Short mmCIF file of C-alpha atoms and ligand atoms in Angstrom, two decimals:
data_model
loop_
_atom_site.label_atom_id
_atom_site.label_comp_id
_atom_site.label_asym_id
_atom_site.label_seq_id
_atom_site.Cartn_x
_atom_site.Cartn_y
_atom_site.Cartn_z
CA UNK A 5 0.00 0.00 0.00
CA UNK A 6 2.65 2.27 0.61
CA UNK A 7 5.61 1.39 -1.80
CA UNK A 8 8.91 3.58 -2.62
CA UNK A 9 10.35 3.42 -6.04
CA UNK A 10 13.98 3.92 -4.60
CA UNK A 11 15.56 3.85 -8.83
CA UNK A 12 13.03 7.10 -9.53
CA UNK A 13 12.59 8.55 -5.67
CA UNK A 14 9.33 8.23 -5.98
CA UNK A 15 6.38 6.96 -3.17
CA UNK A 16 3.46 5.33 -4.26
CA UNK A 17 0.36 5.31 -1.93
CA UNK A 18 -2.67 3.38 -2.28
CA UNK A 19 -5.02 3.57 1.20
CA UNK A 20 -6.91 0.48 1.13
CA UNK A 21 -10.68 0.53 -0.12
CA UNK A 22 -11.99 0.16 3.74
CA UNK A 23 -9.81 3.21 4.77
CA UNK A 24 -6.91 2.90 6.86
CA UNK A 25 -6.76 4.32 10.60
CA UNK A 26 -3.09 5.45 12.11
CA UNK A 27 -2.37 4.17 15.91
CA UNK A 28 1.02 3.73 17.75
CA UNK A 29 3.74 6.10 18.93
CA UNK A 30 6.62 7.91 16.89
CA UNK A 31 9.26 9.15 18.13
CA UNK A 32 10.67 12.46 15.79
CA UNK A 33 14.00 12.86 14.55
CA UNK A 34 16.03 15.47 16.64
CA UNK A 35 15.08 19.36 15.87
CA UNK A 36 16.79 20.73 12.44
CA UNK A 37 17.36 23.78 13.93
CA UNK A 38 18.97 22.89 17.40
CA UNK A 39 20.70 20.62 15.76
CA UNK A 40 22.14 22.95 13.50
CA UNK A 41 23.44 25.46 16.07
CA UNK A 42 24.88 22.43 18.65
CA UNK A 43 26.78 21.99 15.79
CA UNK A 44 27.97 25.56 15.00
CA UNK A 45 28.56 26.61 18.79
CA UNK A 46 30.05 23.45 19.49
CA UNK A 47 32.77 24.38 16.78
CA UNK A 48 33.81 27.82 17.64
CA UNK A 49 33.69 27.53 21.09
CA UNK A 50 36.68 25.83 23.18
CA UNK A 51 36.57 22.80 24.49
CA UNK A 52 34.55 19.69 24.40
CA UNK A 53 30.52 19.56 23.36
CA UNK A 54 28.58 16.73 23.41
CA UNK A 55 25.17 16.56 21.40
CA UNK A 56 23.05 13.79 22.60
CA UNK A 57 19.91 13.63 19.80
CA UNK A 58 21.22 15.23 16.40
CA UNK A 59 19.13 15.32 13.66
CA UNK A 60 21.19 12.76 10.97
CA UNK A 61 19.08 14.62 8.11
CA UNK A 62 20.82 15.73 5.17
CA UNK A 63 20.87 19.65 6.44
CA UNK A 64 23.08 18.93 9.56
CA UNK A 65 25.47 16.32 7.98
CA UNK A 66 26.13 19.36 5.71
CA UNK A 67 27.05 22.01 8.76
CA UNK A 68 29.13 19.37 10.12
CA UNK A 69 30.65 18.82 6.63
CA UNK A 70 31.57 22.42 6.75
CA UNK A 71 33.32 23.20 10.06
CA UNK A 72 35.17 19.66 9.70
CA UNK A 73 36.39 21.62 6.39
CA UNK A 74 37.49 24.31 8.88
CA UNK A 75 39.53 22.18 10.64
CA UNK A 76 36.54 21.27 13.29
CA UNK A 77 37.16 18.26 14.78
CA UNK A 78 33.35 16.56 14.57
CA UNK A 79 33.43 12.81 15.50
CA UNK A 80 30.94 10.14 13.69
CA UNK A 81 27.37 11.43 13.25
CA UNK A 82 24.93 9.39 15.68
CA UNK A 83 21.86 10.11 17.82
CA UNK A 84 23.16 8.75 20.77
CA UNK A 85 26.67 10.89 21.02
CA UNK A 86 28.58 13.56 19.19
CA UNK A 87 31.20 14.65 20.30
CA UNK A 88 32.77 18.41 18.87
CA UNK A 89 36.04 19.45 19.51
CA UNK A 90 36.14 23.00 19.56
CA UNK A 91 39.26 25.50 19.19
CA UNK A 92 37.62 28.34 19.94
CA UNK A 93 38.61 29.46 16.24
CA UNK A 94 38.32 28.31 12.21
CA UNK A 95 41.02 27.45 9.80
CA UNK A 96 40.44 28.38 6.53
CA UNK A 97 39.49 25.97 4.38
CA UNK A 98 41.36 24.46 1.16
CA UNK A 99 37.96 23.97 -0.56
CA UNK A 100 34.64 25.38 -1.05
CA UNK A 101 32.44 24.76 1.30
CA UNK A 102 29.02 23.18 0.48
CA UNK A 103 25.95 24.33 2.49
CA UNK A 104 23.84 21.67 -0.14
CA UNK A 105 20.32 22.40 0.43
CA UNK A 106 20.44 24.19 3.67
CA UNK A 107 19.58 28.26 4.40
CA UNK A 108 20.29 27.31 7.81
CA UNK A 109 23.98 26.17 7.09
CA UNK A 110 24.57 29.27 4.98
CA UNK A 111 23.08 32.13 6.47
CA UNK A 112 24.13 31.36 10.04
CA UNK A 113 27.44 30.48 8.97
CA UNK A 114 28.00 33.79 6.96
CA UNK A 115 27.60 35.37 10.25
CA UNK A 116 30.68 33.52 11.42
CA UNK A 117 32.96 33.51 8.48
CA UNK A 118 32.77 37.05 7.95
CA UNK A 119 33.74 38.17 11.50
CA UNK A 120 36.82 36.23 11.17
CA UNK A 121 39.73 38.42 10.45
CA UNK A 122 42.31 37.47 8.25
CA UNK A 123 40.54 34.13 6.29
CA UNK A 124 39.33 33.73 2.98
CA UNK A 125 35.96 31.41 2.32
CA UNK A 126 33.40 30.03 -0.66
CA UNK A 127 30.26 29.36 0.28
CA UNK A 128 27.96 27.49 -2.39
CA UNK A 129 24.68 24.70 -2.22
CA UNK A 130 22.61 22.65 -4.29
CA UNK A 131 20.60 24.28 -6.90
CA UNK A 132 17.63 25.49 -4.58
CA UNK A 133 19.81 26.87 -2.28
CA UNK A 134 21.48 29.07 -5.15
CA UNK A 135 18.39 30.57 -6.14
CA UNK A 136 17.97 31.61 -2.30
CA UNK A 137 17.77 35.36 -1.06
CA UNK A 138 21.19 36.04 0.68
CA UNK A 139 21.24 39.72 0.94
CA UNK A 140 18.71 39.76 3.94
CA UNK A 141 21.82 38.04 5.86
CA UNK A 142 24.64 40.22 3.58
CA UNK A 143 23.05 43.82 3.77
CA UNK A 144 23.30 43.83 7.71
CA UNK A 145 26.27 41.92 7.90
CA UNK A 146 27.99 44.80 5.42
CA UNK A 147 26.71 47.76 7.62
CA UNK A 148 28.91 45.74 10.33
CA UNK A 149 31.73 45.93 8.04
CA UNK A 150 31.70 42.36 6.50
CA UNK A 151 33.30 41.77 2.89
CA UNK A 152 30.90 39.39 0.65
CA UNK A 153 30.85 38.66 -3.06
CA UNK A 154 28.37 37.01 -5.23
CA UNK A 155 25.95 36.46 -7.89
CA UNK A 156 23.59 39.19 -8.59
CA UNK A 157 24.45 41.59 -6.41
CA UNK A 158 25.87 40.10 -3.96
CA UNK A 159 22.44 38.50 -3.22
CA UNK A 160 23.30 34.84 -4.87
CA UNK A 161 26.00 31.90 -4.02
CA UNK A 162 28.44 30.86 -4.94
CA UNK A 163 29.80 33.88 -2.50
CA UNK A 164 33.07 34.68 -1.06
CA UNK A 165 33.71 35.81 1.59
CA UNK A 166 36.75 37.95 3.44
CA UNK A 167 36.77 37.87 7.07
CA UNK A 168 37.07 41.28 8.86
CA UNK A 169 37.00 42.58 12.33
CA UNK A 170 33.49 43.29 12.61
CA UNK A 171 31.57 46.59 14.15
CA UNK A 172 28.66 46.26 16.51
CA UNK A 173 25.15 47.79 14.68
CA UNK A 174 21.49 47.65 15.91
CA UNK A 175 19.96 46.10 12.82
CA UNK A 176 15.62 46.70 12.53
CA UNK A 177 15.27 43.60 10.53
CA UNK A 178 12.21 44.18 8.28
CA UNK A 179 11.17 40.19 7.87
CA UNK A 180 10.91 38.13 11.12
CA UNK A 181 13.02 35.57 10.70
CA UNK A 182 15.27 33.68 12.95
CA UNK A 183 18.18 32.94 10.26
CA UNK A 184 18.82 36.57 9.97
CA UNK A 185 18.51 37.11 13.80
CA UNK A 186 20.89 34.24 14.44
CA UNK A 187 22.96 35.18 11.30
CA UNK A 188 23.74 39.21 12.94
CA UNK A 189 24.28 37.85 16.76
CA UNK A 190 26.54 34.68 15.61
CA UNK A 191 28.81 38.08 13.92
CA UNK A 192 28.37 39.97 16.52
CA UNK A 193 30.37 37.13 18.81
CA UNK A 194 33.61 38.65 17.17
CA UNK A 195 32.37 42.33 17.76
CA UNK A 196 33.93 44.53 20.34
CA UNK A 197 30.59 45.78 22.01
CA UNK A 198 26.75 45.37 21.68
CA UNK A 199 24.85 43.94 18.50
CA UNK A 200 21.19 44.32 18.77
CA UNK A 201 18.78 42.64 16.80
CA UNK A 202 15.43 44.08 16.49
CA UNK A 203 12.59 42.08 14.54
CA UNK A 204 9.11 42.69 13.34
CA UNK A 205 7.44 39.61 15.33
CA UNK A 206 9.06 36.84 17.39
CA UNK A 207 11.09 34.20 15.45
CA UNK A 208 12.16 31.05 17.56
CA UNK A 209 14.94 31.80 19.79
CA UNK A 210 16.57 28.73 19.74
CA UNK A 211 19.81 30.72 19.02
CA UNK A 212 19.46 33.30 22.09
CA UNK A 213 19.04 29.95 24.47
CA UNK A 214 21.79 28.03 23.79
CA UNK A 215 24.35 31.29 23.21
CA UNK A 216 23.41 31.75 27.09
CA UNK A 217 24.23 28.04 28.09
CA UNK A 218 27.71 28.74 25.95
CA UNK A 219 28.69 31.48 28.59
CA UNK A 220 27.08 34.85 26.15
CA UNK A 221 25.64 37.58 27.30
CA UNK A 222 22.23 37.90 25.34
CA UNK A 223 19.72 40.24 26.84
CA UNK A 224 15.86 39.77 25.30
CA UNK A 225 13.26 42.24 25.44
CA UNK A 226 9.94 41.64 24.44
CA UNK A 227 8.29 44.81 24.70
CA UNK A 228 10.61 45.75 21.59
CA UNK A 229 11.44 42.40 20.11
CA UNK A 230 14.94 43.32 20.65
CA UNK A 231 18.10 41.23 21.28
CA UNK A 232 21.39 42.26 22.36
CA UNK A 233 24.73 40.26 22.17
CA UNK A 234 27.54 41.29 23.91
CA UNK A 235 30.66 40.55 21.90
CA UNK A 236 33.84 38.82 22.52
CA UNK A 237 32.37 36.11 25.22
CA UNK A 238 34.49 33.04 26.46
CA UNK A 239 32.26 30.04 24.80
CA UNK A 240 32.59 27.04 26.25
CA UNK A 241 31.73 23.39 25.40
CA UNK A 242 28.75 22.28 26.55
CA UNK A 243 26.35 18.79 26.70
CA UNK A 244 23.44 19.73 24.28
CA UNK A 245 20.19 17.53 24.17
CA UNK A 246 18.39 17.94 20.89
CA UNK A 247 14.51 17.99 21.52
CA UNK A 248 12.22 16.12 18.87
CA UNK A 249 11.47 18.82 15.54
CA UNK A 250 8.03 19.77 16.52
CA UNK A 251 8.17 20.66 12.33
CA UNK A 252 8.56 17.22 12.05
CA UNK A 253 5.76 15.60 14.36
CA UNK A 254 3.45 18.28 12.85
CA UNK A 255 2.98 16.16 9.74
CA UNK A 256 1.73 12.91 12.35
CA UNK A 257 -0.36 15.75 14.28
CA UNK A 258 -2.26 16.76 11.03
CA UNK A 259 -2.49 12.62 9.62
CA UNK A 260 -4.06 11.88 13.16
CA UNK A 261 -6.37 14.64 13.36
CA UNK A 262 -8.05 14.17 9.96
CA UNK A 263 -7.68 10.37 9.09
CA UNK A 264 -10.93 8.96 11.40
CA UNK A 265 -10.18 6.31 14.20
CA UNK A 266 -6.83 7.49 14.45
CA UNK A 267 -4.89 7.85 17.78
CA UNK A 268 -0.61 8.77 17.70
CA UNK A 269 1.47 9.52 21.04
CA UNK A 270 4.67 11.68 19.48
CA UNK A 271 6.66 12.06 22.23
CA UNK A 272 9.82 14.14 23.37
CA UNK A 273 8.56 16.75 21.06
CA UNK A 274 10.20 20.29 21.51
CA UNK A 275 7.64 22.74 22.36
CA UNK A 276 9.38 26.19 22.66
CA UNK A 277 6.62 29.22 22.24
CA UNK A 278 8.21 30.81 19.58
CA UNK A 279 7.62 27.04 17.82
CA UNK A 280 3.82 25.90 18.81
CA UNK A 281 1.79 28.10 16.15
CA UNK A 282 0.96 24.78 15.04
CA UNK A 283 -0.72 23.63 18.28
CA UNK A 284 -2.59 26.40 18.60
CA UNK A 285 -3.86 26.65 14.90
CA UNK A 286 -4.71 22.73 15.01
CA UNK A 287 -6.52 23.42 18.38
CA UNK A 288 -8.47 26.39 17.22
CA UNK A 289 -9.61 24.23 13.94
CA UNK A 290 -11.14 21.62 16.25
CA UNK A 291 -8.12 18.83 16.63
CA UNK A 292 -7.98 16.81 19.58
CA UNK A 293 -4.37 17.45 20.78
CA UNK A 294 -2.66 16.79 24.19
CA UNK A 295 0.30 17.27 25.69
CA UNK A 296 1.61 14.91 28.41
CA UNK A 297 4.93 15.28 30.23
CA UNK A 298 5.92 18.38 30.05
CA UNK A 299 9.31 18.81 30.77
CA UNK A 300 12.46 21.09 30.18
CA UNK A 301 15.17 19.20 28.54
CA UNK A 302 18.82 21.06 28.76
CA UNK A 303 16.70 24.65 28.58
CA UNK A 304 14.39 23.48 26.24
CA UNK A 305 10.36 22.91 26.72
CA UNK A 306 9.34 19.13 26.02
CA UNK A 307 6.40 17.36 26.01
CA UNK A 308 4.57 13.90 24.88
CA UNK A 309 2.00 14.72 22.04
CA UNK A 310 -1.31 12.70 21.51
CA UNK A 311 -4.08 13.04 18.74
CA UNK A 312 -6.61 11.93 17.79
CA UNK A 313 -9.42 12.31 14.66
CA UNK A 314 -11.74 15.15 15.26
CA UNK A 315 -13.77 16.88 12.42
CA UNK A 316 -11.64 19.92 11.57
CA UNK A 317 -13.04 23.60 11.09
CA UNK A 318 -11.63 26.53 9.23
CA UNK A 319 -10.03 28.83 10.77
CA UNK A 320 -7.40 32.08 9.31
CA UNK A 321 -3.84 31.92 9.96
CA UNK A 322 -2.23 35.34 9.78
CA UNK A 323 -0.15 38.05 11.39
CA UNK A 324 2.54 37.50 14.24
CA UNK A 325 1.77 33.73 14.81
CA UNK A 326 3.43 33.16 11.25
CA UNK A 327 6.95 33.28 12.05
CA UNK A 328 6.03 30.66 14.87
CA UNK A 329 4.94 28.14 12.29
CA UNK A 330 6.45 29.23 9.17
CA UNK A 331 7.84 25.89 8.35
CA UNK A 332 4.20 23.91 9.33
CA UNK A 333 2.01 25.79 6.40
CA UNK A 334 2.57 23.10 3.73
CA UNK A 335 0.77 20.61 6.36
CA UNK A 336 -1.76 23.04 7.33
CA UNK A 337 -2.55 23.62 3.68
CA UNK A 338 -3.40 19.98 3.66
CA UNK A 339 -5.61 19.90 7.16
CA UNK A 340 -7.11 23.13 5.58
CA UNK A 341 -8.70 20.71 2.69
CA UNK A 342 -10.02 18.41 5.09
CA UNK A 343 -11.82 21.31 7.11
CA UNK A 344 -15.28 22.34 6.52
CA UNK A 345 -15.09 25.89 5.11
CA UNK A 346 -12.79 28.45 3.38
CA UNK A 347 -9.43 29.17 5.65
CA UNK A 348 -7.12 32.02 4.75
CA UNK A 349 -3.60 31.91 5.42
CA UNK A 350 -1.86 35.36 4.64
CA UNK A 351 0.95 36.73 5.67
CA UNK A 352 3.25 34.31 4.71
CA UNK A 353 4.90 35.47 1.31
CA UNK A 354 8.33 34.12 3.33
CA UNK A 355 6.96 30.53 1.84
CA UNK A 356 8.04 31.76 -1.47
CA UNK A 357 11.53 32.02 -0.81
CA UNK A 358 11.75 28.32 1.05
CA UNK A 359 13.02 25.32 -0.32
CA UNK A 360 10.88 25.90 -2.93
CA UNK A 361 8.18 28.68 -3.56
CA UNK A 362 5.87 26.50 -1.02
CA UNK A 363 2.72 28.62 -1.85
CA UNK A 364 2.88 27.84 -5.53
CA UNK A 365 3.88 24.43 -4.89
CA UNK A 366 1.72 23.18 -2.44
CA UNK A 367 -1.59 25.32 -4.29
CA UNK A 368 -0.78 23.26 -7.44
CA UNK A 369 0.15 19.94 -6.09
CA UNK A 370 -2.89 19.47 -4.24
CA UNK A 371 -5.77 21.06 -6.69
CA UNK A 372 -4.02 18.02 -9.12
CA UNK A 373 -5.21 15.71 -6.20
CA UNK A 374 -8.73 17.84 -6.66
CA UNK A 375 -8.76 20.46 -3.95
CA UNK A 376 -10.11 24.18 -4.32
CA UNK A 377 -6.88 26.76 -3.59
CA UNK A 378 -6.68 29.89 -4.59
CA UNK A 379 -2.95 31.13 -4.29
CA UNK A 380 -2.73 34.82 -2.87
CA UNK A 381 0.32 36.86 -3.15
CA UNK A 382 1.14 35.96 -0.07
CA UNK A 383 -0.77 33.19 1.20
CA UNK A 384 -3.66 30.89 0.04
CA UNK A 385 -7.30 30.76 0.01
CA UNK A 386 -8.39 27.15 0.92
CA UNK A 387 -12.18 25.72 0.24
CA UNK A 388 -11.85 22.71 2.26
CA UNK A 389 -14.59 19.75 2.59
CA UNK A 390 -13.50 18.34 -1.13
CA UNK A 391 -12.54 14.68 -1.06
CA UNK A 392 -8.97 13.94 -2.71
CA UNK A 393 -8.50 11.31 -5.62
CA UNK A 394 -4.65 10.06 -6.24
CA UNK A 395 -2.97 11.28 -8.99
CA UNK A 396 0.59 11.93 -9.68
CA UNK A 397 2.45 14.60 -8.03
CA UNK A 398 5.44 16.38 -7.41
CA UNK A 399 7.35 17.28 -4.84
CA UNK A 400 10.10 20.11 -6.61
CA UNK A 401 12.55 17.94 -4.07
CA UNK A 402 11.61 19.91 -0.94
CA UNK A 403 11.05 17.99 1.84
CA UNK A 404 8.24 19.63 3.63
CA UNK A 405 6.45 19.36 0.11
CA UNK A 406 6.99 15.84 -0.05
CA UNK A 407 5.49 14.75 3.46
CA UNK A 408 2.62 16.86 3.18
CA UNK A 409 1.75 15.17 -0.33
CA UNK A 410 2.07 12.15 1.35
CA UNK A 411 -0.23 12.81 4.33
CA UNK A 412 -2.68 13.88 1.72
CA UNK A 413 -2.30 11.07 -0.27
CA UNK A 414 -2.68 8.72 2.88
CA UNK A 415 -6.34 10.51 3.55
CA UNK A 416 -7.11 10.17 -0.40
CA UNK A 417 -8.89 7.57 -2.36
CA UNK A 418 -6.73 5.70 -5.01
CA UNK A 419 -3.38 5.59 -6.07
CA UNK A 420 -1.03 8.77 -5.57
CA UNK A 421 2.21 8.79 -6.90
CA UNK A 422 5.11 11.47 -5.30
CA UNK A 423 8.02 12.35 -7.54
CA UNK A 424 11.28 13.24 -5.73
CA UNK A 425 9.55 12.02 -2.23
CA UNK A 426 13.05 11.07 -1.33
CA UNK A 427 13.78 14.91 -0.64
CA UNK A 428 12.32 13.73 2.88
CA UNK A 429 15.46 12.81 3.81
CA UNK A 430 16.47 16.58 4.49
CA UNK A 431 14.95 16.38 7.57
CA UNK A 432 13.34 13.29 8.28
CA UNK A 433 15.28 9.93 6.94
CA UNK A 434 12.85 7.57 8.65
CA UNK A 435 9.68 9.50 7.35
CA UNK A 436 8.80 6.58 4.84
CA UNK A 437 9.49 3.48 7.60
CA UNK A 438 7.56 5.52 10.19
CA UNK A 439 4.57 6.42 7.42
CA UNK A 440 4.55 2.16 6.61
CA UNK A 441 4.56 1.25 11.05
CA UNK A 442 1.57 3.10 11.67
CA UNK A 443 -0.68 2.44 9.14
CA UNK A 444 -3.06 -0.10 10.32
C1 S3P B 20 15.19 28.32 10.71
C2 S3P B 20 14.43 29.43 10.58
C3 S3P B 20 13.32 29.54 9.62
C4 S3P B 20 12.87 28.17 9.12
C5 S3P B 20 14.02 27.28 8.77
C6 S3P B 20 14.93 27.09 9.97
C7 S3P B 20 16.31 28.35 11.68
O1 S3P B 20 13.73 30.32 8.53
O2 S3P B 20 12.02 28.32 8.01
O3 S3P B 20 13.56 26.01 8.35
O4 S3P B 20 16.81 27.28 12.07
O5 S3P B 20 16.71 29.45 12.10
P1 S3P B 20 13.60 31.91 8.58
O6 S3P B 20 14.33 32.32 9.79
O7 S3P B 20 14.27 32.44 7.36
O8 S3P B 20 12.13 32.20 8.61
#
């Protein structure tokens, strides 16, 4: 019933004429973007860090492929333990360094290479990933003195990059987004004084958190959506636990909720506020969520997720909640189609500048399977309530695309067919093996 064609990536799902119904528990893969930063503060600070829970998706193993280039000493890539030796510096590497399909990689890391005096670096990634914006990262980075090079205007990679002693700014960011946030403070480290980030909403602050646990001093306030670094800390290894990707359990959260007689326990799920939009948007539509051992784990919020089917409602997703579940819109497209009524999601013109443009993608990909969206300029207009027949889709190789497709393809009739579904893999390796357990 559910089949991959390894030789063409793609996944072929056929939900049995009698329905199916999803039951057991999942555990997530470790959070992309956690992961991602143990990684980067575990290089450049001194000493020993040890990362119990890494994500071993395709984004991280390309960070770590990085600082190892920059003389990094990262040891095998596991969940249980990694161990990063840190020399509280970077060598400049012989090679270009690949970022592959990862904004994360590139954009924090600019923030790093160019506030180090003295060393030349490339930076280049996949073919999505040089079609990404990187002048919201560059532009601030230049005001704080930072020499970068690249394609159209210095907005495209390949770059290059000359590190420079750095000057502290207080940058208004006009998009809320936690890259460029993270990008200005990890620069800032270098700086002799204060670097203050201000942004238009909150973006996750996964990067403020574990700064602090590395010995900076990072002062929030919330009144102003402001942070301020103070440069030239001592960082110091430190034992990271990587929470389950919340991004990742929201695709189980949505399957649950509108596949009838279902009932899924995620658990060890990260659920840092600036991270939950999704809880509360699936809540507010009707879904029967519940969270069950709540927890901090190593300064992050944690908690056991259950669901189970409801009938789902309409609802509008807009405003500051967006940057909290920016990453969760292609599966709330899909429990949008299973709601009764018309649910607007605005806002969110971000989604065009993902992986892939996500609005365009997802709007096409599921009126093929027979839903009614209407893409806006910056979200979508979804008439839900329309059953979905297979057909064959695609997912333009971005990974969020391709497990959406293939929750909506578990919830419609017939055969669907997902080109490039293998693009999981990004963030979620075991998506597939997890999709073929639960399905009863
Ligand atoms: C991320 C921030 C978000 C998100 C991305 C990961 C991060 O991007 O979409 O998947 O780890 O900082 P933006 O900050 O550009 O919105």
């Amino acid at each position: 019933m559910i089949e991959l064609q390894s030789a063409q990536q793609d996944l072929v799902i056929t939900p049995p004429l009698t329905g199916i119904s999803l039951q057991g528990t999942i555990k997530v893969p470790g959070d992309k973007s956690i992961s991602h930063r143990a990684l980067m503060l575990g290089a450049i600070a001194t000493g020993t860090t040890t990362i119990e829970g890494l994500l071993l998706g395709e984004d991280p193993l390309s960070t770590a492929g990085c600082f190892r280039a920059m003389g990094v000493e990262i040891s095998e890539l596991n969940t249980e333990k990694v161990i990063v030796q840190g020399k509280g510096r970077l060598e400049e590497p012989t090679d270009v360094l690949n970022a592959g399909n990862s904004g994360t990689t590139m954009r924090l890391m600019l923030g790093l290479l160019a506030s180090t005096p003295g060393k030349f670096f490339t930076v280049t990634g996949d073919e999505s990933l040089r079609s990404r914006p990187m002048s919201r990262v560059i532009k601030p980075l230049t005001q704080m003195g930072a020499q970068i090079w690249g394609r159209q205007d210095h907005n495209l990679a390949p770059l290059a990059i000359r590190g420079q002693q750095l000057r502290p700014i207080v940058y208004h960011s006009p998009i809320a987004s936690a890259q460029i946030k993270s990008s200005i403070l990890l620069a800032g480290l270098g700086v002799e004084g204060k670097t203050t980030v201000k942004e238009p909403a909150l973006s996750r602050d996964h990067s403020e958190r574990m700064l602090r646990a590395f010995g900076a001093e990072i002062e929030t306030d919330p009144e102003t959506l402001s942070v301020t670094l103070t440069g030239q800390p001592k960082l110091m290894g430190q034992q990271v636990i990587v929470p389950g990707d919340i991004s990742s359990a929201a695709f189980w959260l949505v399957a649950g909720a509108i596949i009838p007689d279902s009932e899924l326990v995620i658990t060890n799920v990260g659920i840092n506020p600036t991270r939950t939009g999704v809880l509360t948007v699936l809540e507010k539509m009707g879904a029967t969520i519940t969270k069950e051992n709540e927890r901090i784990v190593a300064g992050e919020p944690v908690a056991d997720l259950r669901v189970r089917s409801s009938k789902l409602n309409s609802c509008t997703i807009a405003g500051d909640i967006i940057p909290s579940l920016i990453d969760e819109i292609p599966i709330l497209a899909v429990a949008a189609v299973f709601a009764q009524g018309t649910t607007i999601i605005k806002d969110a013109a971000e989604l065009r500048v993902k992986e892939s443009d996500r609005l365009a993608v997802m709007a096409k990909e599921l009126n093929n399977l027979g839903a009614k969206i209407t893409e806006l300029p910056d979200g979508l207009e979804i008439v839900g309530g329309t059953p979905l027949k297979g057909t064959e889709v695609d997912s333009c190789s971005d990974h969020r695309v391709a497990m959406s497709l293939a929750i909506a393809a578990l919830a419609a009739s017939g055969t669907t067919t997902i080109h490039r579904a293998l693009a999981a893999a990004v963030s979620y390796p075991d998506f597939i093996d997890t999709l073929q357990k639960i399905c009863l």
